[in-house]
Amino acid sequence: MQALPLTQSGIQQRGLMSSSEYTFKLVQVCLPEPSKLVVMCDKRKRQCVCLCQVYKSCLDGLLPNYQAFYRVCSRLTKHQSTLLSGQDKQLLVALAGMDVSVPHVAVVSLAVCCRALKLCKVPAAVLRAFDDIRLKPASQVVLGLPEHILAAHAQPSPNPVQLQMTTPFPVTLPECALPADFKKQHGLLAKPHKHLVHRAVLAQHMGEFKSFSTSPFQLNRKGIAHSSRTWQNSEKHVYLFLGYCHHYQQVSQPTLQLFLSSPLIAQFVSFHIAAGHSQLYIRNFLSCAKCVLRWWQSKPGGNHPSFVEGLEWLQTLGLQVADQLPRPSKDPKGLADIGKWMCAADLVHTIHGAEQQSQAQMQQQGVTVETSRDMHDAALAAMIFSHLPPVRLSCIRSLVGPAYLGPCLHPDCKEPSCEGNRLSIMSESPLLMRISLPHHKNARKWGKAVIEFDVPSDLAQLLHTYLGAPRKALLEHHLLIGDACPYVFMDMHGRGFVAAAVLTLYWQKWLVSRGGVPMNPSMCRQVFVDERQSDSATAGPSNQGAAMVMGHSVKQWDKWYDMQYHPRLAQNAVDGMQSWRAAMLQSHTLAAPDLTLSTALHCGHVLVSDSEESQYQSCCSDSDSDIDIELD
C-alpha cells in the first residue's frame, strides 16, 4: 500500500476549507484490484471517520471482511455516529468520489479501527496504514491533493468500476448450508430491502442494462431484443442475486458490479442448491448473469480478456448444473402422492359443480359481491380447464373484455391496428362469442399467426352472464380501477392478474376451497395431455387442433407435458412382442421343410436322407465351432 503525495495548493486554490478540523489522507490499496481509501482524522481526538462509500472499486461485497469491519466498528461503538456535513463533507466527496447523498458517517477512534481490522483479518498493509496515522497524526498534511488527482474528482462518479472480472475463477462450488435467518423472500424487491432499488447507482445500472437488452436495434448485443416477459424474468434474477449479496454477504449498496465477482456467483449457485431450487431456475440465473456480463463488455474499457473467460466459465457451470441436478418429477403418481395432482375427470367435475352453484346462487340471492365473485371464479376456472383445451395462462391474464375499445395493452406490440388478446361478442341472438389471441408465446415463431376460435355455447353463456351485472358489481365494490379495468378477470382488489404468481395463488386457494388440491393452474395443461395421450382416452378433439389452441405442437406434448410417454410406449412395445412371437412361431411351423435327420452319436457327422442316394456330409460340432470362434 502506498500513500499518494499530498499538498495543500490544489484544494486551497478552489477555496475548499483551509481551516478544517480534520486531516485527510488518500491511500491507494493494492488488493485484488486497486482501490481508494480515504482516512480522515480528527486533529484533537485522534478519531478516524469510516465510510462504506469511500473505498468503491471492488471492495463493496467482493471482500466481505471489510463489511465485517464496519459491523464490528458499529458494535464496538454501540452504534453511535456523528453527523458530518458542510465543507468537510464536500471535501470528502472531492477526495473519494463518493455519493453526495450519503446521510452521515460514523466517527470511531483509531484504536477501535485497528482492533476491528484485526478481528476481521483485513490485510496487514491496511493495518500498517492505520497504525501510521494513529502514531503520527501530525504528519498528515491538512487538505492536500495534487492537481492531477483533484481534477479526476472534480465531477465525482459514484461507485467507480474497473471493468474486469475477479480472477482466478473458482474451479468448484463452495460448500453452503442455509443460514439460520434464511428467508425465501430475500430479493431487493422484498419490503425490507425495496428502498435499495431506488439508489442512484443501481437505478442507473438497471436503466442502462434494460436499454441494452430491450432496444430493438442494439448492434453490439448478440441476438434479438428481450421481450417484456424475458426482461421481467431477468430483472427478477438480478434483484434476487443483489438481495442475496445484501442480506447474506452484508453488501451495503448492491449494484450490477457484483456480477463481476465469480466467487459471489459461485456462492449464490451453492445457495440455490442448498435451498433445493430446481436446475432450470439456476440455469436461468446463469443466463441472466451472461447477459449482464455482455452489457459490461459493451461499455468503454469492457474488452478485458477476463470477460471472455467469464462467459465460458458461466457456460461450463450451466452445463454441469444441468447434468448434476435432477429435474423435478412430473410423474402423475408422484405428484398425486404429494397432493399436487388431480385427474382430468375430477377437475372437470369440480369446475362443473362450481358453474352450477354460482348460477343457482345468482338466481336465488341476486347480484351481490359474494355471488358476483363466485361467478367470476367459475368463469375463470372454466376458461382454464374443462370447456377449452388449456389456453396459456398469459393469454387468459391479458384477455380484455368486449367493452374495452382502447389500444393494445401488450407492452411489445407495435401494430397500430392490433386490438390485443380479446373476448368479443359477435352476436347476441343467437349468442356467439369469439376469442382472438394475437399475442401468445409462439406468435413470433408462427409468423404472427393468431389463435382464434368461437367459444362453446355453455361457456359463452357463462361469460356473457358474468360480464353483465356481476362484473359491474365487483368493479363498483373495489373502486381501485373502477370501470377502467380492461381485463375480463380480476383479483380480489379489482385489478387484472398482471403478475403470473398472483393468478397461481388465486387459483390454488379457489381449488382448495372446492375440495381440490393446491395444484398450479399451469399443471392443467399436463393433466389434459396425460388424458389425451393415455390408452383409455375418451373421444375428444384432435391432438393437432388441441395443441394449436394450447399454443404449441404435438411434439411438445411428448417432450414436456406427457410424462407417461416413454413408459407407455415401452409397455405397448413389450405387450406387442407377445403377438409378434406367436406369429413367428406359426410362420416357422408352416414353412418348415420335410427333412429326416439322423445323427451318429459316436462322431460329429450328420447323415441326411433325401430322394437322392444316401451320402455323408461332414460338419462341425457345436463345440468345435465355439473353439474356432474363440481362436479367431
JSON list of N, CA and C in Angstrom, two decimals, residues 558-593:
[
{"chain": "A", "resi": 558, "resn": "ASP", "atom": "N", "xyz": [-45.12, -34.70, -26.18]},
{"chain": "A", "resi": 558, "resn": "ASP", "atom": "CA", "xyz": [-44.25, -35.82, -25.82]},
{"chain": "A", "resi": 558, "resn": "ASP", "atom": "C", "xyz": [-43.02, -35.34, -25.05]},
{"chain": "A", "resi": 559, "resn": "LYS", "atom": "N", "xyz": [-42.57, -34.13, -25.31]},
{"chain": "A", "resi": 559, "resn": "LYS", "atom": "CA", "xyz": [-41.32, -33.65, -24.71]},
{"chain": "A", "resi": 559, "resn": "LYS", "atom": "C", "xyz": [-41.51, -33.08, -23.33]},
{"chain": "A", "resi": 560, "resn": "TRP", "atom": "N", "xyz": [-42.61, -32.33, -23.09]},
{"chain": "A", "resi": 560, "resn": "TRP", "atom": "CA", "xyz": [-42.75, -31.58, -21.85]},
{"chain": "A", "resi": 560, "resn": "TRP", "atom": "C", "xyz": [-43.96, -31.96, -21.02]},
{"chain": "A", "resi": 561, "resn": "TYR", "atom": "N", "xyz": [-45.05, -32.34, -21.65]},
{"chain": "A", "resi": 561, "resn": "TYR", "atom": "CA", "xyz": [-46.32, -32.47, -20.92]},
{"chain": "A", "resi": 561, "resn": "TYR", "atom": "C", "xyz": [-46.69, -33.92, -20.62]},
{"chain": "A", "resi": 562, "resn": "ASP", "atom": "N", "xyz": [-46.42, -34.83, -21.54]},
{"chain": "A", "resi": 562, "resn": "ASP", "atom": "CA", "xyz": [-46.83, -36.22, -21.37]},
{"chain": "A", "resi": 562, "resn": "ASP", "atom": "C", "xyz": [-45.70, -36.97, -20.67]},
{"chain": "A", "resi": 563, "resn": "MET", "atom": "N", "xyz": [-45.76, -37.03, -19.33]},
{"chain": "A", "resi": 563, "resn": "MET", "atom": "CA", "xyz": [-44.71, -37.70, -18.57]},
{"chain": "A", "resi": 563, "resn": "MET", "atom": "C", "xyz": [-44.82, -39.22, -18.64]},
{"chain": "A", "resi": 564, "resn": "GLN", "atom": "N", "xyz": [-45.94, -39.76, -19.15]},
{"chain": "A", "resi": 564, "resn": "GLN", "atom": "CA", "xyz": [-46.10, -41.20, -19.31]},
{"chain": "A", "resi": 564, "resn": "GLN", "atom": "C", "xyz": [-45.75, -41.66, -20.73]},
{"chain": "A", "resi": 565, "resn": "TYR", "atom": "N", "xyz": [-45.21, -40.74, -21.53]},
{"chain": "A", "resi": 565, "resn": "TYR", "atom": "CA", "xyz": [-44.94, -41.05, -22.94]},
{"chain": "A", "resi": 565, "resn": "TYR", "atom": "C", "xyz": [-43.98, -42.23, -23.08]},
{"chain": "A", "resi": 566, "resn": "HIS", "atom": "N", "xyz": [-42.82, -42.15, -22.45]},
{"chain": "A", "resi": 566, "resn": "HIS", "atom": "CA", "xyz": [-41.82, -43.20, -22.61]},
{"chain": "A", "resi": 566, "resn": "HIS", "atom": "C", "xyz": [-42.24, -44.51, -21.94]},
{"chain": "A", "resi": 567, "resn": "PRO", "atom": "N", "xyz": [-42.71, -44.52, -20.69]},
{"chain": "A", "resi": 567, "resn": "PRO", "atom": "CA", "xyz": [-43.13, -45.81, -20.13]},
{"chain": "A", "resi": 567, "resn": "PRO", "atom": "C", "xyz": [-44.31, -46.42, -20.87]},
{"chain": "A", "resi": 568, "resn": "ARG", "atom": "N", "xyz": [-45.23, -45.59, -21.40]},
{"chain": "A", "resi": 568, "resn": "ARG", "atom": "CA", "xyz": [-46.37, -46.15, -22.12]},
{"chain": "A", "resi": 568, "resn": "ARG", "atom": "C", "xyz": [-45.91, -46.80, -23.43]},
{"chain": "A", "resi": 569, "resn": "LEU", "atom": "N", "xyz": [-45.03, -46.14, -24.17]},
{"chain": "A", "resi": 569, "resn": "LEU", "atom": "CA", "xyz": [-44.53, -46.73, -25.41]},
{"chain": "A", "resi": 569, "resn": "LEU", "atom": "C", "xyz": [-43.75, -48.01, -25.13]},
{"chain": "A", "resi": 570, "resn": "ALA", "atom": "N", "xyz": [-42.96, -48.00, -24.05]},
{"chain": "A", "resi": 570, "resn": "ALA", "atom": "CA", "xyz": [-42.19, -49.20, -23.72]},
{"chain": "A", "resi": 570, "resn": "ALA", "atom": "C", "xyz": [-43.11, -50.36, -23.38]},
{"chain": "A", "resi": 571, "resn": "GLN", "atom": "N", "xyz": [-44.16, -50.12, -22.59]},
{"chain": "A", "resi": 571, "resn": "GLN", "atom": "CA", "xyz": [-45.09, -51.19, -22.22]},
{"chain": "A", "resi": 571, "resn": "GLN", "atom": "C", "xyz": [-45.86, -51.69, -23.44]},
{"chain": "A", "resi": 572, "resn": "ASN", "atom": "N", "xyz": [-46.30, -50.79, -24.31]},
{"chain": "A", "resi": 572, "resn": "ASN", "atom": "CA", "xyz": [-47.01, -51.21, -25.51]},
{"chain": "A", "resi": 572, "resn": "ASN", "atom": "C", "xyz": [-46.11, -52.07, -26.40]},
{"chain": "A", "resi": 573, "resn": "ALA", "atom": "N", "xyz": [-44.82, -51.71, -26.45]},
{"chain": "A", "resi": 573, "resn": "ALA", "atom": "CA", "xyz": [-43.89, -52.50, -27.27]},
{"chain": "A", "resi": 573, "resn": "ALA", "atom": "C", "xyz": [-43.71, -53.89, -26.69]},
{"chain": "A", "resi": 574, "resn": "VAL", "atom": "N", "xyz": [-43.57, -53.98, -25.37]},
{"chain": "A", "resi": 574, "resn": "VAL", "atom": "CA", "xyz": [-43.41, -55.30, -24.74]},
{"chain": "A", "resi": 574, "resn": "VAL", "atom": "C", "xyz": [-44.67, -56.14, -24.92]},
{"chain": "A", "resi": 575, "resn": "ASP", "atom": "N", "xyz": [-45.84, -55.51, -24.76]},
{"chain": "A", "resi": 575, "resn": "ASP", "atom": "CA", "xyz": [-47.09, -56.26, -24.97]},
{"chain": "A", "resi": 575, "resn": "ASP", "atom": "C", "xyz": [-47.22, -56.73, -26.41]},
{"chain": "A", "resi": 576, "resn": "GLY", "atom": "N", "xyz": [-46.82, -55.90, -27.35]},
{"chain": "A", "resi": 576, "resn": "GLY", "atom": "CA", "xyz": [-46.90, -56.29, -28.76]},
{"chain": "A", "resi": 576, "resn": "GLY", "atom": "C", "xyz": [-45.94, -57.39, -29.15]},
{"chain": "A", "resi": 577, "resn": "MET", "atom": "N", "xyz": [-44.86, -57.54, -28.41]},
{"chain": "A", "resi": 577, "resn": "MET", "atom": "CA", "xyz": [-43.89, -58.59, -28.72]},
{"chain": "A", "resi": 577, "resn": "MET", "atom": "C", "xyz": [-44.48, -59.98, -28.56]},
{"chain": "A", "resi": 578, "resn": "GLN", "atom": "N", "xyz": [-45.48, -60.15, -27.70]},
{"chain": "A", "resi": 578, "resn": "GLN", "atom": "CA", "xyz": [-46.06, -61.48, -27.49]},
{"chain": "A", "resi": 578, "resn": "GLN", "atom": "C", "xyz": [-46.82, -61.94, -28.73]},
{"chain": "A", "resi": 579, "resn": "SER", "atom": "N", "xyz": [-47.60, -61.07, -29.32]},
{"chain": "A", "resi": 579, "resn": "SER", "atom": "CA", "xyz": [-48.29, -61.44, -30.56]},
{"chain": "A", "resi": 579, "resn": "SER", "atom": "C", "xyz": [-47.30, -61.62, -31.70]},
{"chain": "A", "resi": 580, "resn": "TRP", "atom": "N", "xyz": [-46.24, -60.82, -31.71]},
{"chain": "A", "resi": 580, "resn": "TRP", "atom": "CA", "xyz": [-45.22, -60.97, -32.74]},
{"chain": "A", "resi": 580, "resn": "TRP", "atom": "C", "xyz": [-44.52, -62.33, -32.61]},
{"chain": "A", "resi": 581, "resn": "ARG", "atom": "N", "xyz": [-44.24, -62.72, -31.37]},
{"chain": "A", "resi": 581, "resn": "ARG", "atom": "CA", "xyz": [-43.58, -64.00, -31.14]},
{"chain": "A", "resi": 581, "resn": "ARG", "atom": "C", "xyz": [-44.47, -65.15, -31.57]},
{"chain": "A", "resi": 582, "resn": "ALA", "atom": "N", "xyz": [-45.77, -65.07, -31.27]},
{"chain": "A", "resi": 582, "resn": "ALA", "atom": "CA", "xyz": [-46.69, -66.13, -31.68]},
{"chain": "A", "resi": 582, "resn": "ALA", "atom": "C", "xyz": [-46.76, -66.23, -33.20]},
{"chain": "A", "resi": 583, "resn": "ALA", "atom": "N", "xyz": [-46.76, -65.08, -33.88]},
{"chain": "A", "resi": 583, "resn": "ALA", "atom": "CA", "xyz": [-46.79, -65.08, -35.34]},
{"chain": "A", "resi": 583, "resn": "ALA", "atom": "C", "xyz": [-45.53, -65.70, -35.92]},
{"chain": "A", "resi": 584, "resn": "MET", "atom": "N", "xyz": [-44.37, -65.41, -35.30]},
{"chain": "A", "resi": 584, "resn": "MET", "atom": "CA", "xyz": [-43.12, -66.00, -35.78]},
{"chain": "A", "resi": 584, "resn": "MET", "atom": "C", "xyz": [-43.13, -67.52, -35.63]},
{"chain": "A", "resi": 585, "resn": "LEU", "atom": "N", "xyz": [-43.65, -68.02, -34.52]},
{"chain": "A", "resi": 585, "resn": "LEU", "atom": "CA", "xyz": [-43.72, -69.45, -34.31]},
{"chain": "A", "resi": 585, "resn": "LEU", "atom": "C", "xyz": [-44.64, -70.12, -35.31]},
{"chain": "A", "resi": 586, "resn": "GLN", "atom": "N", "xyz": [-45.77, -69.49, -35.58]},
{"chain": "A", "resi": 586, "resn": "GLN", "atom": "CA", "xyz": [-46.72, -70.05, -36.52]},
{"chain": "A", "resi": 586, "resn": "GLN", "atom": "C", "xyz": [-46.16, -70.08, -37.93]},
{"chain": "A", "resi": 587, "resn": "SER", "atom": "N", "xyz": [-45.50, -69.01, -38.35]},
{"chain": "A", "resi": 587, "resn": "SER", "atom": "CA", "xyz": [-44.92, -68.98, -39.68]},
{"chain": "A", "resi": 587, "resn": "SER", "atom": "C", "xyz": [-43.79, -69.99, -39.83]},
{"chain": "A", "resi": 588, "resn": "HIS", "atom": "N", "xyz": [-43.03, -70.27, -38.79]},
{"chain": "A", "resi": 588, "resn": "HIS", "atom": "CA", "xyz": [-41.95, -71.25, -38.86]},
{"chain": "A", "resi": 588, "resn": "HIS", "atom": "C", "xyz": [-42.51, -72.65, -39.00]},
{"chain": "A", "resi": 589, "resn": "THR", "atom": "N", "xyz": [-43.62, -72.90, -38.32]},
{"chain": "A", "resi": 589, "resn": "THR", "atom": "CA", "xyz": [-44.25, -74.22, -38.41]},
{"chain": "A", "resi": 589, "resn": "THR", "atom": "C", "xyz": [-44.78, -74.49, -39.81]},
{"chain": "A", "resi": 590, "resn": "LEU", "atom": "N", "xyz": [-45.37, -73.50, -40.45]},
{"chain": "A", "resi": 590, "resn": "LEU", "atom": "CA", "xyz": [-45.92, -73.65, -41.78]},
{"chain": "A", "resi": 590, "resn": "LEU", "atom": "C", "xyz": [-44.85, -73.79, -42.83]},
{"chain": "A", "resi": 591, "resn": "ALA", "atom": "N", "xyz": [-43.72, -73.12, -42.62]},
{"chain": "A", "resi": 591, "resn": "ALA", "atom": "CA", "xyz": [-42.68, -73.10, -43.65]},
{"chain": "A", "resi": 591, "resn": "ALA", "atom": "C", "xyz": [-41.59, -74.13, -43.43]},
{"chain": "A", "resi": 592, "resn": "ALA", "atom": "N", "xyz": [-41.68, -75.02, -42.42]},
{"chain": "A", "resi": 592, "resn": "ALA", "atom": "CA", "xyz": [-40.62, -75.99, -42.11]},
{"chain": "A", "resi": 592, "resn": "ALA", "atom": "C", "xyz": [-40.54, -77.05, -43.20]},
{"chain": "A", "resi": 593, "resn": "PRO", "atom": "N", "xyz": [-39.33, -77.43, -43.77]},
{"chain": "A", "resi": 593, "resn": "PRO", "atom": "CA", "xyz": [-39.20, -78.47, -44.80]},
{"chain": "A", "resi": 593, "resn": "PRO", "atom": "C", "xyz": [-39.37, -79.87, -44.20]}
]
